[in-house]
Amino acid sequence: MFFASDNWAGAHPRIAERLHASAAGFSRAYGDGDLDQAVYARFSEMFEREVAVFFVATGTAANSLALAAYNRPGGISFGHREAHIIEDECGAPEYFTGGSRLHAIDGTLGRMDVRNLERAVARFAPEFVHAGRPMAISMTQSTEVGTVYGLDEIKAISAIARQYSLPLHMDGARFANALVSLDTTPAEMTWKRGVDIVSFGGTKNGCWCAEAIVLFDLDRAKEMAFLRKRSAQLFSKSRFISAQFDAYFDGGLWLDTARHANAMATRLAAAISGSSVARLAWQPQANEVFAVIRTEVANAALAAGAAFYDWHAPAGFDGQLGEDETLYRFVTSFATSPEEVDRFGELLRR
């Protein structure tokens, strides 16, 4: 009953097999091998246009370098106040950009409110040297609380980015989960809605260690190559990242694993809704479920072997917590089984 994080899950067997198959022989290093080139082409095919792809080790590196690609002195990047770049990356975006700032935007349940975003960007006149100047907008898809920006919401945010001549970054650590939730295509969820750069995650969805920066502006890619090298993110044996993505995309595996994770979240949400000692905090839209549970019941479930975390109430949560209740987060993955979801549900039947 492992619901602590999709980072706890291992690698999908097909991805592990592809890694093993790629271990023998020789291949050009630093992203120049045949398999590397084939995977770059696969990304372009998937996004329905030519893109520049840069492998990195972590989502934090992807997000930080994505913002660094548009860095400017006095720069300010805007994101939801609970976004990973603000809450969970230990100042890495500011470090990689050499001192730019992150400005928190309010919004309900993980999504930036468009009006709040526009007011915040407008507050910083780019010619007013004392306050700093807008540099980028970053959105998380799916969000840190398991919600998803709809296509119209992405378009509305990109309209603000265009109005102020700012790039729009998408933190896609759970890109696939959002994609299948919306039942759309990578192109429709990104550049066709005005997104300029994507942190494309595979690690949470069945890969061993596979993250990528996807750039739609090919001219900007020339600088990214140097940024990645300087930040120690250029893999020498990059074929092992390519092997993961090659298996990840093969036969639509990445979409199948995301659909399974989302389906397990729906199953878990149903089990929680059917309990007299727990309730959903809000409806999940991807593979993260948040629930209010009696603290003693949750502690008993933890003692029985379940793994999950207590969580702080996000902006926009309008539920009430009793003195004997706590808010908890549950994350499902490609490796979550219906049996372990049902076993956890049994622990809530009291």
Tab-separated table of C-alpha atoms in Angstrom:
chain	number	residue	atom	x	y	z
A	1	MET	CA	0.000	0.000	0.000
A	2	PHE	CA	2.572	2.501	-1.214
A	3	PHE	CA	0.894	5.865	-1.763
A	4	ALA	CA	3.653	8.170	-0.496
A	5	SER	CA	4.886	9.219	-3.942
A	6	ASP	CA	5.145	8.002	-7.520
A	7	ASN	CA	8.877	8.529	-6.996
A	8	TRP	CA	8.780	5.471	-4.731
A	9	ALA	CA	7.820	3.222	-7.633
A	10	GLY	CA	10.563	1.391	-9.515
A	11	ALA	CA	11.052	1.166	-13.259
A	12	HIS	CA	8.553	-0.422	-15.611
A	13	PRO	CA	9.816	-3.860	-16.741
A	14	ARG	CA	9.846	-2.854	-20.412
A	15	ILE	CA	12.020	0.155	-19.612
A	16	ALA	CA	14.353	-1.932	-17.464
A	17	GLU	CA	14.654	-4.448	-20.298
A	18	ARG	CA	15.533	-1.719	-22.779
A	19	LEU	CA	18.227	-0.404	-20.450
A	20	HIS	CA	19.716	-3.881	-20.195
A	21	ALA	CA	19.604	-4.328	-23.965
A	22	SER	CA	21.446	-1.002	-24.433
A	23	ALA	CA	24.275	-1.889	-22.063
A	24	ALA	CA	26.470	-3.745	-24.536
A	25	GLY	CA	28.608	-2.355	-27.318
A	26	PHE	CA	29.678	1.181	-28.100
A	27	SER	CA	27.799	4.368	-28.956
A	28	ARG	CA	28.789	7.982	-29.519
A	29	ALA	CA	28.688	9.910	-26.251
A	30	TYR	CA	27.139	13.191	-25.140
A	31	GLY	CA	23.855	12.796	-26.997
A	32	ASP	CA	25.262	12.141	-30.463
A	33	GLY	CA	24.513	8.420	-30.756
A	34	ASP	CA	22.060	6.837	-33.163
A	35	LEU	CA	19.567	6.034	-30.413
A	36	ASP	CA	19.790	9.607	-29.093
A	37	GLN	CA	19.007	10.966	-32.535
A	38	ALA	CA	16.090	8.571	-32.937
A	39	VAL	CA	14.593	9.681	-29.622
A	40	TYR	CA	14.960	13.365	-30.506
A	41	ALA	CA	13.027	12.611	-33.691
A	42	ARG	CA	10.385	10.766	-31.655
A	43	PHE	CA	9.870	13.864	-29.493
A	44	SER	CA	9.423	15.992	-32.616
A	45	GLU	CA	6.940	13.516	-34.044
A	46	MET	CA	5.010	13.445	-30.788
A	47	PHE	CA	4.826	17.252	-30.567
A	48	GLU	CA	3.976	17.568	-34.288
A	49	ARG	CA	6.853	19.952	-35.014
A	50	GLU	CA	10.605	20.103	-34.732
A	51	VAL	CA	11.697	20.542	-31.132
A	52	ALA	CA	15.029	20.712	-29.318
A	53	VAL	CA	15.442	18.130	-26.557
A	54	PHE	CA	17.920	18.255	-23.676
A	55	PHE	CA	18.177	15.375	-21.212
A	56	VAL	CA	18.761	16.250	-17.562
A	57	ALA	CA	18.893	14.261	-14.335
A	58	THR	CA	16.021	15.721	-12.329
A	59	GLY	CA	12.856	17.759	-12.596
A	60	THR	CA	14.480	20.468	-10.509
A	61	ALA	CA	17.290	20.744	-13.063
A	62	ALA	CA	14.752	20.857	-15.893
A	63	ASN	CA	12.719	23.624	-14.264
A	64	SER	CA	15.738	25.660	-13.237
A	65	LEU	CA	17.422	25.484	-16.644
A	66	ALA	CA	14.142	26.195	-18.422
A	67	LEU	CA	13.862	29.472	-16.529
A	68	ALA	CA	17.583	30.155	-16.942
A	69	ALA	CA	17.095	29.943	-20.710
A	70	TYR	CA	15.085	33.164	-20.485
A	71	ASN	CA	17.114	34.803	-17.738
A	72	ARG	CA	17.583	38.557	-17.564
A	73	PRO	CA	19.053	40.845	-14.886
A	74	GLY	CA	16.416	41.719	-12.323
A	75	GLY	CA	14.177	38.998	-13.715
A	76	ILE	CA	10.999	37.822	-11.995
A	77	SER	CA	9.248	34.530	-12.790
A	78	PHE	CA	5.625	33.997	-11.819
A	79	GLY	CA	4.139	30.728	-10.588
A	80	HIS	CA	1.450	29.409	-8.265
A	81	ARG	CA	2.386	29.870	-4.636
A	82	GLU	CA	2.435	26.086	-4.117
A	83	ALA	CA	4.323	25.323	-7.328
A	84	HIS	CA	7.307	23.005	-7.077
A	85	ILE	CA	9.691	25.764	-8.188
A	86	ILE	CA	8.627	27.844	-5.188
A	87	GLU	CA	7.951	25.250	-2.480
A	88	ASP	CA	10.237	22.309	-3.174
A	89	GLU	CA	13.390	23.228	-5.070
A	90	CYS	CA	15.522	24.823	-2.363
A	91	GLY	CA	16.127	28.010	-4.346
A	92	ALA	CA	17.532	26.123	-7.370
A	93	PRO	CA	15.763	28.331	-9.966
A	94	GLU	CA	17.177	31.438	-8.319
A	95	TYR	CA	20.620	29.820	-8.089
A	96	PHE	CA	20.743	28.688	-11.720
A	97	THR	CA	19.630	32.111	-12.930
A	98	GLY	CA	22.146	33.920	-10.757
A	99	GLY	CA	19.650	35.742	-8.580
A	100	SER	CA	16.341	36.113	-10.385
A	101	ARG	CA	13.222	36.023	-8.191
A	102	LEU	CA	10.086	33.915	-7.996
A	103	HIS	CA	6.776	35.675	-7.424
A	104	ALA	CA	3.912	33.650	-5.928
A	105	ILE	CA	0.446	33.843	-7.495
A	106	ASP	CA	-2.718	32.889	-5.631
A	107	GLY	CA	-5.252	30.514	-7.097
A	108	THR	CA	-7.617	27.779	-6.034
A	109	LEU	CA	-6.283	24.233	-5.638
A	110	GLY	CA	-2.938	24.547	-7.355
A	111	ARG	CA	-3.954	26.606	-10.387
A	112	MET	CA	-3.024	30.248	-10.867
A	113	ASP	CA	-5.964	32.617	-11.039
A	114	VAL	CA	-5.655	34.460	-14.352
A	115	ARG	CA	-6.724	37.810	-12.873
A	116	ASN	CA	-4.235	37.492	-10.034
A	117	LEU	CA	-1.515	36.641	-12.527
A	118	GLU	CA	-2.253	39.616	-14.736
A	119	ARG	CA	-2.300	42.020	-11.781
A	120	ALA	CA	1.019	40.654	-10.533
A	121	VAL	CA	2.766	40.929	-13.906
A	122	ALA	CA	1.385	44.413	-14.531
A	123	ARG	CA	2.711	45.550	-11.163
A	124	PHE	CA	6.310	45.267	-12.384
A	125	ALA	CA	6.874	47.831	-15.115
A	126	PRO	CA	9.858	46.562	-17.123
A	127	GLU	CA	11.365	50.053	-17.369
A	128	PHE	CA	11.268	50.598	-13.555
A	129	VAL	CA	14.754	49.452	-12.622
A	130	HIS	CA	14.209	49.429	-8.845
A	131	ALA	CA	11.510	46.743	-8.743
A	132	GLY	CA	12.879	44.274	-11.283
A	133	ARG	CA	11.168	43.134	-14.467
A	134	PRO	CA	8.985	40.225	-15.549
A	135	MET	CA	10.969	37.331	-17.014
A	136	ALA	CA	8.725	34.251	-17.360
A	137	ILE	CA	5.519	32.538	-16.293
A	138	SER	CA	5.591	28.951	-15.078
A	139	MET	CA	2.615	26.593	-14.713
A	140	THR	CA	2.566	23.082	-13.256
A	141	GLN	CA	0.678	20.410	-15.205
A	142	SER	CA	-0.658	18.446	-13.393
A	143	THR	CA	-0.509	20.638	-10.299
A	144	GLU	CA	0.948	19.900	-6.891
A	145	VAL	CA	-2.524	19.092	-5.548
A	146	GLY	CA	-3.619	16.738	-8.306
A	147	THR	CA	-5.666	19.172	-10.368
A	148	VAL	CA	-5.206	19.881	-14.083
A	149	TYR	CA	-5.257	23.074	-16.125
A	150	GLY	CA	-7.835	22.769	-18.896
A	151	LEU	CA	-6.847	23.729	-22.438
A	152	ASP	CA	-8.774	27.005	-22.237
A	153	GLU	CA	-7.021	27.831	-18.959
A	154	ILE	CA	-3.627	27.245	-20.572
A	155	LYS	CA	-4.642	29.496	-23.458
A	156	ALA	CA	-5.775	32.239	-21.055
A	157	ILE	CA	-2.457	32.160	-19.213
A	158	SER	CA	-0.504	32.182	-22.470
A	159	ALA	CA	-2.502	35.232	-23.574
A	160	ILE	CA	-1.116	37.118	-20.591
A	161	ALA	CA	2.369	35.857	-21.423
A	162	ARG	CA	1.985	37.155	-24.983
A	163	GLN	CA	0.558	40.461	-23.812
A	164	TYR	CA	3.702	41.104	-21.778
A	165	SER	CA	6.133	39.349	-24.172
A	166	LEU	CA	6.979	36.640	-21.655
A	167	PRO	CA	7.774	32.978	-22.272
A	168	LEU	CA	5.413	30.388	-20.794
A	169	HIS	CA	7.034	27.390	-19.096
A	170	MET	CA	5.188	24.178	-18.253
A	171	ASP	CA	6.487	22.037	-15.396
A	172	GLY	CA	5.437	18.637	-16.693
A	173	ALA	CA	6.814	16.336	-14.014
A	174	ARG	CA	3.452	14.550	-14.372
A	175	PHE	CA	2.938	15.579	-17.996
A	176	ALA	CA	1.497	12.211	-19.044
A	177	ASN	CA	-1.023	12.105	-16.195
A	178	ALA	CA	-2.391	15.498	-17.194
A	179	LEU	CA	-2.392	14.585	-20.869
A	180	VAL	CA	-4.537	11.462	-20.468
A	181	SER	CA	-6.797	13.261	-17.993
A	182	LEU	CA	-7.577	15.857	-20.666
A	183	ASP	CA	-7.660	13.210	-23.432
A	184	THR	CA	-5.629	15.476	-25.685
A	185	THR	CA	-2.303	15.502	-27.530
A	186	PRO	CA	1.102	16.869	-26.490
A	187	ALA	CA	0.871	19.556	-29.190
A	188	GLU	CA	-2.590	20.673	-28.098
A	189	MET	CA	-1.537	20.892	-24.451
A	190	THR	CA	1.609	22.876	-25.171
A	191	TRP	CA	2.685	24.997	-28.138
A	192	LYS	CA	-0.737	25.119	-29.775
A	193	ARG	CA	-1.898	26.814	-26.563
A	194	GLY	CA	1.115	29.129	-26.341
A	195	VAL	CA	3.590	27.152	-24.222
A	196	ASP	CA	7.228	27.899	-25.102
A	197	ILE	CA	9.232	25.386	-23.082
A	198	VAL	CA	8.393	22.183	-21.206
A	199	SER	CA	10.012	20.260	-18.387
A	200	PHE	CA	9.063	16.782	-19.589
A	201	GLY	CA	9.084	14.162	-16.860
A	202	GLY	CA	9.352	10.405	-17.198
A	203	THR	CA	10.768	9.395	-13.826
A	204	LYS	CA	7.447	9.516	-11.963
A	205	ASN	CA	5.723	7.452	-14.652
A	206	GLY	CA	7.851	4.333	-14.976
A	207	CYS	CA	11.318	5.491	-16.001
A	208	TRP	CA	14.417	4.946	-13.935
A	209	CYS	CA	15.822	8.456	-14.343
A	210	ALA	CA	14.603	10.283	-17.442
A	211	GLU	CA	13.799	13.983	-17.557
A	212	ALA	CA	14.008	16.332	-20.523
A	213	ILE	CA	13.735	19.988	-21.438
A	214	VAL	CA	11.704	20.429	-24.622
A	215	LEU	CA	12.169	23.735	-26.444
A	216	PHE	CA	9.915	24.929	-29.242
A	217	ASP	CA	12.160	27.926	-29.980
A	218	LEU	CA	15.077	26.333	-31.831
A	219	ASP	CA	17.146	29.515	-31.758
A	220	ARG	CA	16.966	29.507	-27.952
A	221	ALA	CA	18.307	25.943	-27.979
A	222	LYS	CA	21.809	27.131	-28.894
A	223	GLU	CA	22.176	28.796	-25.503
A	224	MET	CA	20.571	25.870	-23.666
A	225	ALA	CA	23.375	23.562	-24.778
A	226	PHE	CA	25.874	25.722	-22.898
A	227	LEU	CA	23.605	26.203	-19.892
A	228	ARG	CA	23.183	22.450	-19.524
A	229	LYS	CA	26.908	21.767	-19.770
A	230	ARG	CA	27.789	24.498	-17.292
A	231	SER	CA	25.274	23.118	-14.798
A	232	ALA	CA	26.824	19.613	-14.974
A	233	GLN	CA	23.691	18.134	-16.550
A	234	LEU	CA	25.219	16.835	-19.798
A	235	PHE	CA	25.300	13.023	-19.633
A	236	SER	CA	28.239	11.317	-21.293
A	237	LYS	CA	26.459	7.963	-21.686
A	238	SER	CA	23.232	9.583	-22.764
A	239	ARG	CA	22.123	6.435	-24.578
A	240	PHE	CA	20.843	5.169	-21.239
A	241	ILE	CA	18.447	8.110	-21.006
A	242	SER	CA	17.470	7.616	-24.644
A	243	ALA	CA	16.881	3.920	-24.039
A	244	GLN	CA	14.382	4.778	-21.311
A	245	PHE	CA	12.484	7.269	-23.443
A	246	ASP	CA	12.596	4.890	-26.410
A	247	ALA	CA	10.842	2.196	-24.371
A	248	TYR	CA	8.630	4.789	-22.675
A	249	PHE	CA	7.140	5.932	-25.982
A	250	ASP	CA	7.157	2.532	-27.688
A	251	GLY	CA	3.600	1.367	-28.306
A	252	GLY	CA	2.197	4.203	-26.190
A	253	LEU	CA	3.556	2.724	-22.944
A	254	TRP	CA	3.833	6.180	-21.355
A	255	LEU	CA	0.128	6.821	-21.904
A	256	ASP	CA	-0.839	3.367	-20.635
A	257	THR	CA	1.138	3.796	-17.420
A	258	ALA	CA	-0.378	7.250	-16.853
A	259	ARG	CA	-3.912	5.957	-17.485
A	260	HIS	CA	-3.329	3.165	-15.004
A	261	ALA	CA	-2.020	5.555	-12.343
A	262	ASN	CA	-4.996	7.867	-12.855
A	263	ALA	CA	-7.425	4.933	-12.752
A	264	MET	CA	-5.933	3.762	-9.464
A	265	ALA	CA	-6.388	7.278	-8.077
A	266	THR	CA	-10.058	7.166	-9.115
A	267	ARG	CA	-10.426	3.763	-7.454
A	268	LEU	CA	-8.777	5.055	-4.282
A	269	ALA	CA	-11.015	8.139	-4.283
A	270	ALA	CA	-14.062	5.884	-4.475
A	271	ALA	CA	-12.838	3.848	-1.504
A	272	ILE	CA	-12.314	7.001	0.521
A	273	SER	CA	-15.724	8.388	-0.432
A	274	GLY	CA	-17.341	5.175	0.759
A	275	SER	CA	-15.798	5.399	4.204
A	276	SER	CA	-17.425	6.768	7.345
A	277	VAL	CA	-14.063	7.829	8.792
A	278	ALA	CA	-12.634	9.615	5.741
A	279	ARG	CA	-13.726	11.963	2.964
A	280	LEU	CA	-12.234	13.428	-0.165
A	281	ALA	CA	-10.806	16.914	0.264
A	282	TRP	CA	-11.528	17.599	-3.436
A	283	GLN	CA	-11.989	15.527	-6.561
A	284	PRO	CA	-8.723	14.225	-8.058
A	285	GLN	CA	-8.031	14.865	-11.731
A	286	ALA	CA	-4.758	12.978	-12.176
A	287	ASN	CA	-2.873	10.574	-9.890
A	288	GLU	CA	-2.853	12.457	-6.588
A	289	VAL	CA	-5.667	12.056	-4.059
A	290	PHE	CA	-6.166	14.243	-1.004
A	291	ALA	CA	-8.364	13.098	1.840
A	292	VAL	CA	-9.434	14.166	5.314
A	293	ILE	CA	-9.141	11.170	7.636
A	294	ARG	CA	-9.483	10.673	11.348
A	295	THR	CA	-5.961	10.900	12.634
A	296	GLU	CA	-6.165	7.709	14.706
A	297	VAL	CA	-7.455	5.775	11.673
A	298	ALA	CA	-4.654	7.111	9.503
A	299	ASN	CA	-2.071	6.201	12.126
A	300	ALA	CA	-3.482	2.682	12.300
A	301	ALA	CA	-3.238	2.396	8.503
A	302	LEU	CA	0.382	3.544	8.626
A	303	ALA	CA	1.089	0.973	11.314
A	304	ALA	CA	-0.514	-1.669	9.085
A	305	GLY	CA	1.988	-0.936	6.334
A	306	ALA	CA	0.376	1.809	4.269
A	307	ALA	CA	2.645	4.666	3.145
A	308	PHE	CA	1.306	8.202	2.659
A	309	TYR	CA	1.946	11.693	3.973
A	310	ASP	CA	0.059	14.296	5.961
A	311	TRP	CA	-0.267	17.533	3.992
A	312	HIS	CA	-0.809	21.232	4.554
A	313	ALA	CA	-4.127	22.639	3.377
A	314	PRO	CA	-3.601	24.387	0.012
A	315	ALA	CA	-5.046	27.731	-1.008
A	316	GLY	CA	-8.673	27.316	-1.953
A	317	PHE	CA	-9.393	24.365	0.321
A	318	ASP	CA	-12.736	25.239	1.867
A	319	GLY	CA	-13.230	22.088	3.940
A	320	GLN	CA	-13.205	21.973	7.683
A	321	LEU	CA	-10.784	19.865	9.706
A	322	GLY	CA	-12.020	18.547	13.018
A	323	GLU	CA	-9.705	18.330	16.015
A	324	ASP	CA	-9.338	14.610	15.401
A	325	GLU	CA	-8.786	14.911	11.630
A	326	THR	CA	-5.788	15.504	9.334
A	327	LEU	CA	-5.385	16.169	5.622
A	328	TYR	CA	-3.353	13.492	3.804
A	329	ARG	CA	-1.896	13.058	0.317
A	330	PHE	CA	-1.921	9.785	-1.620
A	331	VAL	CA	-0.103	9.283	-4.941
A	332	THR	CA	-0.700	6.326	-7.250
A	333	SER	CA	1.642	5.097	-9.973
A	334	PHE	CA	2.047	2.614	-12.823
A	335	ALA	CA	2.977	0.046	-10.160
A	336	THR	CA	-0.097	0.551	-7.966
A	337	SER	CA	-2.331	-2.517	-8.020
A	338	PRO	CA	-6.119	-2.655	-7.548
A	339	GLU	CA	-5.519	-5.119	-4.719
A	340	GLU	CA	-3.463	-2.708	-2.643
A	341	VAL	CA	-6.024	0.057	-3.201
A	342	ASP	CA	-8.784	-2.292	-2.046
A	343	ARG	CA	-6.702	-3.440	0.921
A	344	PHE	CA	-6.315	0.170	1.999
A	345	GLY	CA	-10.045	0.675	1.539
A	346	GLU	CA	-10.654	-2.157	3.976
A	347	LEU	CA	-8.658	-0.265	6.602
A	348	LEU	CA	-11.101	2.622	6.250
A	349	ARG	CA	-14.171	0.463	6.818
A	350	ARG	CA	-14.698	0.956	10.535
